[in-house]
N, CA, C and O of each residue as an XYZ file, in Angstrom:
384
protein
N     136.543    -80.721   -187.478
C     136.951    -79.416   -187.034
C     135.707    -78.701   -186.495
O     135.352    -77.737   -187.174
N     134.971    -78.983   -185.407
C     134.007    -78.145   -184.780
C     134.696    -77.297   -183.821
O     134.088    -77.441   -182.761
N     135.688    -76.464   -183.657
C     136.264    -75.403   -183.115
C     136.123    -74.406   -183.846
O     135.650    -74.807   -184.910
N     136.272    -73.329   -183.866
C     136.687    -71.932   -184.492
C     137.964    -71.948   -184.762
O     138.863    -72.345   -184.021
N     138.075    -71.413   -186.079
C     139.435    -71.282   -187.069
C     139.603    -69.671   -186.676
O     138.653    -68.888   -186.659
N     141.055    -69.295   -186.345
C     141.551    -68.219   -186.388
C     142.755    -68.091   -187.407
O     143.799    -68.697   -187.166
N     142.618    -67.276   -188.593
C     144.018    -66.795   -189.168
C     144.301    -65.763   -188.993
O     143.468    -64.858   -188.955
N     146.112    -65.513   -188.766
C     146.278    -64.343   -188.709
C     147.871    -64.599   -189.870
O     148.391    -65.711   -189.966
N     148.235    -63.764   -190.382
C     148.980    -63.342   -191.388
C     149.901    -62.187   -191.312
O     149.336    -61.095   -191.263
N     151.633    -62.183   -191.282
C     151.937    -61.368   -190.955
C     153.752    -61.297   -191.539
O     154.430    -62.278   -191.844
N     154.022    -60.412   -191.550
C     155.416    -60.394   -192.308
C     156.685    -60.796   -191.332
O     156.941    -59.804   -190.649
N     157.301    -61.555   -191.114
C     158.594    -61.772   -190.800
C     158.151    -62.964   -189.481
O     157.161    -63.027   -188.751
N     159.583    -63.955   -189.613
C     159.649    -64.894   -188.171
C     159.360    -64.212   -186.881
O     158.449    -64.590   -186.144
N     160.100    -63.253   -186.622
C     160.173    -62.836   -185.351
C     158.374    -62.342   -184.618
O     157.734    -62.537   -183.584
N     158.237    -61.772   -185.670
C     156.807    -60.990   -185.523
C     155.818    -61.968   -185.369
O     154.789    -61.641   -184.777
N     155.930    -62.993   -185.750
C     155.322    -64.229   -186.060
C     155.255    -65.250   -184.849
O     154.377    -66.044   -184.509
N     156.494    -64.945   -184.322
C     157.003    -65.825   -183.210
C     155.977    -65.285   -181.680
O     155.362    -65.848   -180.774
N     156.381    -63.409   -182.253
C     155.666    -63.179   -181.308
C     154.517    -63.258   -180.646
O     154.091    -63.482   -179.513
N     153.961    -62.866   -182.292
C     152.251    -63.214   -182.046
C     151.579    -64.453   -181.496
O     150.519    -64.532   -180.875
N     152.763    -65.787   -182.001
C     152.060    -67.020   -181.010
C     152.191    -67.017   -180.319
O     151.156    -67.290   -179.712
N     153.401    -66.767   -179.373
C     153.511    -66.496   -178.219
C     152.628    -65.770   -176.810
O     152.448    -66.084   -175.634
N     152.187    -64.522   -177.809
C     151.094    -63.553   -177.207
C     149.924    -64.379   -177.141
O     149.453    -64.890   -176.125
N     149.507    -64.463   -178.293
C     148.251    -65.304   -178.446
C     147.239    -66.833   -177.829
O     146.038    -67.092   -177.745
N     149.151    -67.902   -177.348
C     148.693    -68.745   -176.793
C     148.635    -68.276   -175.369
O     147.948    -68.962   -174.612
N     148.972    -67.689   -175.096
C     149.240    -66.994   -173.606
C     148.214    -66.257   -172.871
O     148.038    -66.220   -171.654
N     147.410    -65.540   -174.029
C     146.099    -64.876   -173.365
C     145.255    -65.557   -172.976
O     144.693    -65.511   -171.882
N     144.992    -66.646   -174.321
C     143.735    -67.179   -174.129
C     143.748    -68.762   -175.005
O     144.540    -69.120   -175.877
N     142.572    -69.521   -174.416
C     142.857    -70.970   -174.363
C     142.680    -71.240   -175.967
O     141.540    -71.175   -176.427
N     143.677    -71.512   -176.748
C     143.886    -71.782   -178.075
C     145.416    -72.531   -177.737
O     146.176    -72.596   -176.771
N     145.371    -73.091   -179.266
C     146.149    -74.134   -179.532
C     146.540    -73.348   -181.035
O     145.688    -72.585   -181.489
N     147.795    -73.536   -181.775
C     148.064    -73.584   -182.902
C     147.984    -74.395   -183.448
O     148.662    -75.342   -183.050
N     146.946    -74.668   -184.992
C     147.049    -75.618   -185.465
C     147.707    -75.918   -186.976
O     147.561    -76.976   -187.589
N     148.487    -74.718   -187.455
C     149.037    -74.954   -188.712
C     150.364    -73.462   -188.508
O     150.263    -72.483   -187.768
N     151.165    -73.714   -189.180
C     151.628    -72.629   -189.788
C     152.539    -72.856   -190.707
O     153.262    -73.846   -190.588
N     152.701    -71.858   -191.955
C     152.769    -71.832   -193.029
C     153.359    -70.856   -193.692
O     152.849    -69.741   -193.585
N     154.559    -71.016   -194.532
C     155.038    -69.851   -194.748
C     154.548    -69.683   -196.571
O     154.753    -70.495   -197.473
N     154.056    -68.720   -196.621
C     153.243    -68.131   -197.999
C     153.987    -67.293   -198.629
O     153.456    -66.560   -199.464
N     155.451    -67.206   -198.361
C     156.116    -66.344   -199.474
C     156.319    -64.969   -199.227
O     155.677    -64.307   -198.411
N     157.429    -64.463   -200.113
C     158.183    -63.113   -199.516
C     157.950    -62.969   -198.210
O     157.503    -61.841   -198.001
N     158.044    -63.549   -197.325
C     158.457    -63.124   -195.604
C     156.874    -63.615   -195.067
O     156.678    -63.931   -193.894
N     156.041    -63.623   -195.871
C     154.984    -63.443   -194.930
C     154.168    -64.961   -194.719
O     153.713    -65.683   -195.606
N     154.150    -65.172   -193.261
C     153.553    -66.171   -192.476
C     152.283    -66.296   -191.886
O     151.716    -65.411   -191.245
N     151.795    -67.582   -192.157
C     149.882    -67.623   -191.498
C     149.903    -68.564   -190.772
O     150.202    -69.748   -190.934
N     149.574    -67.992   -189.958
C     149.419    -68.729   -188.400
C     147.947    -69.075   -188.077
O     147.125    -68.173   -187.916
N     147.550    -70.626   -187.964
C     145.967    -70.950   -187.492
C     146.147    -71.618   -186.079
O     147.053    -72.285   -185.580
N     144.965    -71.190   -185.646
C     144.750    -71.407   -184.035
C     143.116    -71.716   -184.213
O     142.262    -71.119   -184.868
N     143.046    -72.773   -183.447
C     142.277    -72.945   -182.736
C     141.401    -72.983   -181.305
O     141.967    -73.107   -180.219
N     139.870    -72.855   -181.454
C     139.521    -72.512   -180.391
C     138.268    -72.570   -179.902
O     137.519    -73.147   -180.691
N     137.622    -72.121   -178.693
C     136.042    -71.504   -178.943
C     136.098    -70.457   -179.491
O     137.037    -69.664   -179.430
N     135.002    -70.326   -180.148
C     134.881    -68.563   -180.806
C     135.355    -67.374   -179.850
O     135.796    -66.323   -180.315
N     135.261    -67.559   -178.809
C     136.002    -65.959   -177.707
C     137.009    -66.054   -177.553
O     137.648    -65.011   -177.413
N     137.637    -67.212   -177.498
C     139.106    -67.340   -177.354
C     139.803    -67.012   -178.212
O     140.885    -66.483   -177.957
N     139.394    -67.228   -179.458
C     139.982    -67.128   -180.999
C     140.065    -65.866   -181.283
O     140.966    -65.387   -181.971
N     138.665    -64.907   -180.523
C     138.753    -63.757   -180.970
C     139.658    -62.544   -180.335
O     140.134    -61.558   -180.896
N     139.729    -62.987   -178.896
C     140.615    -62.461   -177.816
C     141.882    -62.917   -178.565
O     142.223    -62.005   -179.319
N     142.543    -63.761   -178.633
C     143.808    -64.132   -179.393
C     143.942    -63.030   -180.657
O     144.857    -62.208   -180.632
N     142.737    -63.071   -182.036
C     143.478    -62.768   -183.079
C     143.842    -61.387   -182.509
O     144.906    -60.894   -182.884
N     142.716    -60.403   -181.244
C     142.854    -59.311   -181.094
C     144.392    -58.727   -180.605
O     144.966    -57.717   -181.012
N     144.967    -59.977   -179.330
C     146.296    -59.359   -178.641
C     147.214    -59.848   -180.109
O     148.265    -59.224   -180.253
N     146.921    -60.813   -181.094
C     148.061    -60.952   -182.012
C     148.608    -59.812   -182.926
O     149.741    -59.615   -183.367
N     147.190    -58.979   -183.097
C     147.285    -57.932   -184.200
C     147.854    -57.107   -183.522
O     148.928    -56.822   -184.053
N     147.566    -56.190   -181.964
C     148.683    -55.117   -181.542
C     149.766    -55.759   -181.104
O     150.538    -55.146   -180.366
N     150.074    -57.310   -181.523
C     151.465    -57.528   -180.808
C     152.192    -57.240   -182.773
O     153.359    -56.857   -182.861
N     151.468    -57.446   -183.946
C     152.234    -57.830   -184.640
C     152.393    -56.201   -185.230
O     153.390    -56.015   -185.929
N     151.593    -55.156   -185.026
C     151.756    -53.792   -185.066
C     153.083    -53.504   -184.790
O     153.790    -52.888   -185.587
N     153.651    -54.096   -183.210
C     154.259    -53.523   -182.517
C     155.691    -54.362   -182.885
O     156.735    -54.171   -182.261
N     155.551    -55.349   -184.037
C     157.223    -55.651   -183.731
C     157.351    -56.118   -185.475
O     158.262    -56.832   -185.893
N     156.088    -55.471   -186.466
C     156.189    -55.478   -187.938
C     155.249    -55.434   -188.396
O     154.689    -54.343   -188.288
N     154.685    -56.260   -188.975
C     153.661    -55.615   -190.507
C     152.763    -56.911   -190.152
O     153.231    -58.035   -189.972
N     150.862    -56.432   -190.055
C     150.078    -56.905   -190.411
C     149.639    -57.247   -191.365
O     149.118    -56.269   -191.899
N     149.494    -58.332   -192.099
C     148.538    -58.516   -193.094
C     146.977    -58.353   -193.565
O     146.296    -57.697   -194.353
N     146.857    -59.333   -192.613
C     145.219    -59.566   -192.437
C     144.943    -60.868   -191.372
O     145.717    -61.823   -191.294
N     143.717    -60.733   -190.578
C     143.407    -61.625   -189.764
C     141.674    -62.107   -189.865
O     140.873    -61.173   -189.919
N     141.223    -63.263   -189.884
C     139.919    -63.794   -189.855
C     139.959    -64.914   -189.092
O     140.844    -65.744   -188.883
N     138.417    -64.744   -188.566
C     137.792    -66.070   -187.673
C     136.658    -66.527   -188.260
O     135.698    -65.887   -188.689
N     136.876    -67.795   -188.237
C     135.989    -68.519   -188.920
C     135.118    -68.949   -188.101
O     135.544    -70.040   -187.723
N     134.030    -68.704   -187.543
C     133.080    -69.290   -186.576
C     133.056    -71.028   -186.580
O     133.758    -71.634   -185.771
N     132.428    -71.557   -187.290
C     132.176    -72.710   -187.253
C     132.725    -73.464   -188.905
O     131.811    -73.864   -189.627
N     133.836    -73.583   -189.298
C     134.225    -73.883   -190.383
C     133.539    -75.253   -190.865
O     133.038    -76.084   -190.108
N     133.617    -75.343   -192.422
C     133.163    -76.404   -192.707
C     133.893    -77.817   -192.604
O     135.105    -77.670   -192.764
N     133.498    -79.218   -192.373
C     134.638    -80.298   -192.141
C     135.597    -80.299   -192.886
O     136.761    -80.216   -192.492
N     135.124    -80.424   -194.459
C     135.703    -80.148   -195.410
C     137.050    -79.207   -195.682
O     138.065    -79.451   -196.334
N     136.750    -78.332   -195.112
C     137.960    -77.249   -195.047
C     139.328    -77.981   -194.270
O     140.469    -77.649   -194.588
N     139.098    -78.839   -193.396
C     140.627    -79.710   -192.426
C     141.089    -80.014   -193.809
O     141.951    -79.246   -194.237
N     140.701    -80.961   -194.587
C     141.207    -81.745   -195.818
C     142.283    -80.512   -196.200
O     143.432    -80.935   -196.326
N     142.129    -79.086   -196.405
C     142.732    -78.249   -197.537
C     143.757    -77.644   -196.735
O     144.697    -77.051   -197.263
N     143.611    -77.778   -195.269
C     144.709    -76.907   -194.460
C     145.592    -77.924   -193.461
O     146.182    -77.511   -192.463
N     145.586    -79.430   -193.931
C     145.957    -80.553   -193.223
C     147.435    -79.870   -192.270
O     148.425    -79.515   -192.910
N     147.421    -79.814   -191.489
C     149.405    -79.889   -190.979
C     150.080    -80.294   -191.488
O     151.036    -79.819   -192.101
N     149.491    -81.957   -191.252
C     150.885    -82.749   -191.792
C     150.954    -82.952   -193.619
O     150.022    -83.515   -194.193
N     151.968    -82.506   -194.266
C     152.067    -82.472   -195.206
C     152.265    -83.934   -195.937
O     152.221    -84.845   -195.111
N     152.383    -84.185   -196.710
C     152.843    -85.337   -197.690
C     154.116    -85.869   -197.635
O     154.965    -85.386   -198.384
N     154.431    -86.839   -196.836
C     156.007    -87.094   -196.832
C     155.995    -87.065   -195.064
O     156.794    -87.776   -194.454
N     154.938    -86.108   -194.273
C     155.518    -85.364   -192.772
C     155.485    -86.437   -192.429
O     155.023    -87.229   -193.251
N     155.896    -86.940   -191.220
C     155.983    -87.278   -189.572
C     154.314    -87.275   -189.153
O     153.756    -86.220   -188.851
N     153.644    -88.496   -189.174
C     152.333    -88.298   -188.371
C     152.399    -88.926   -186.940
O     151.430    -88.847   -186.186
C-alpha cells in the first residue's frame, strides 16, 4: 500500500452513495474498501496520491453535509504495509 489512505465515515446508504460518487468524480482515486460499522454508519476508503485523496475527502464532506450526517474523515499520508493486512476487502469466505 504505497498510496495515500483516505477515510471518510458517514451515516446512511444514500449519503454514502453520494459521497463516492462525488469523490471518484473529482479526482483520480479509486475506492478501496467499504464497510458498514453499525447503526447506519458507513466507512468508505479510497485511494490515492496524497492531493487527490485530499481534494476527494474535501468534495465528500460538503457532499455528505448536504444529503446527512458526517462523522469523521482522515488521510493517511503514507500508511504502513502492515495496515493492508487489517483493512483487507476481501473478507474470509469473499470472491478473490
Amino acid at each position: 500500500m504505497y498510496r495515500s489512505l483516505g477515510i471518510i465515515e458517514v451515516v446512511g446508504l444514500v449519503t454514502a452513495t453520494a459521497c463516492i460518487d462525488a469523490m471518484v468524480k473529482s479526482a483520480y482515486v479509486e475506492v478501496y474498501n467499504i464497510k458498514r460499522t453499525g447503526s447506519g454508519i458507513i466507512t468508505v476508503l479510497i485511494q490515492g496520491d496524497l492531493a487527490s485523496v485530499k481534494e476527494a475527502l474535501e468534495i465528500g464532506e460538503s457532499v455528505a453535509y448536504r444529503y446527512g450526517e458526517l462523522i469523521a474523515t482522515r488521510v493517511i499520508a503514507r500508511p504502513y504495509e502492515g495496515l493492508e493486512c487489517l483493512i483487507e476487502p476481501n473478507e474470509k469466505g469473499a470472491k478473490q
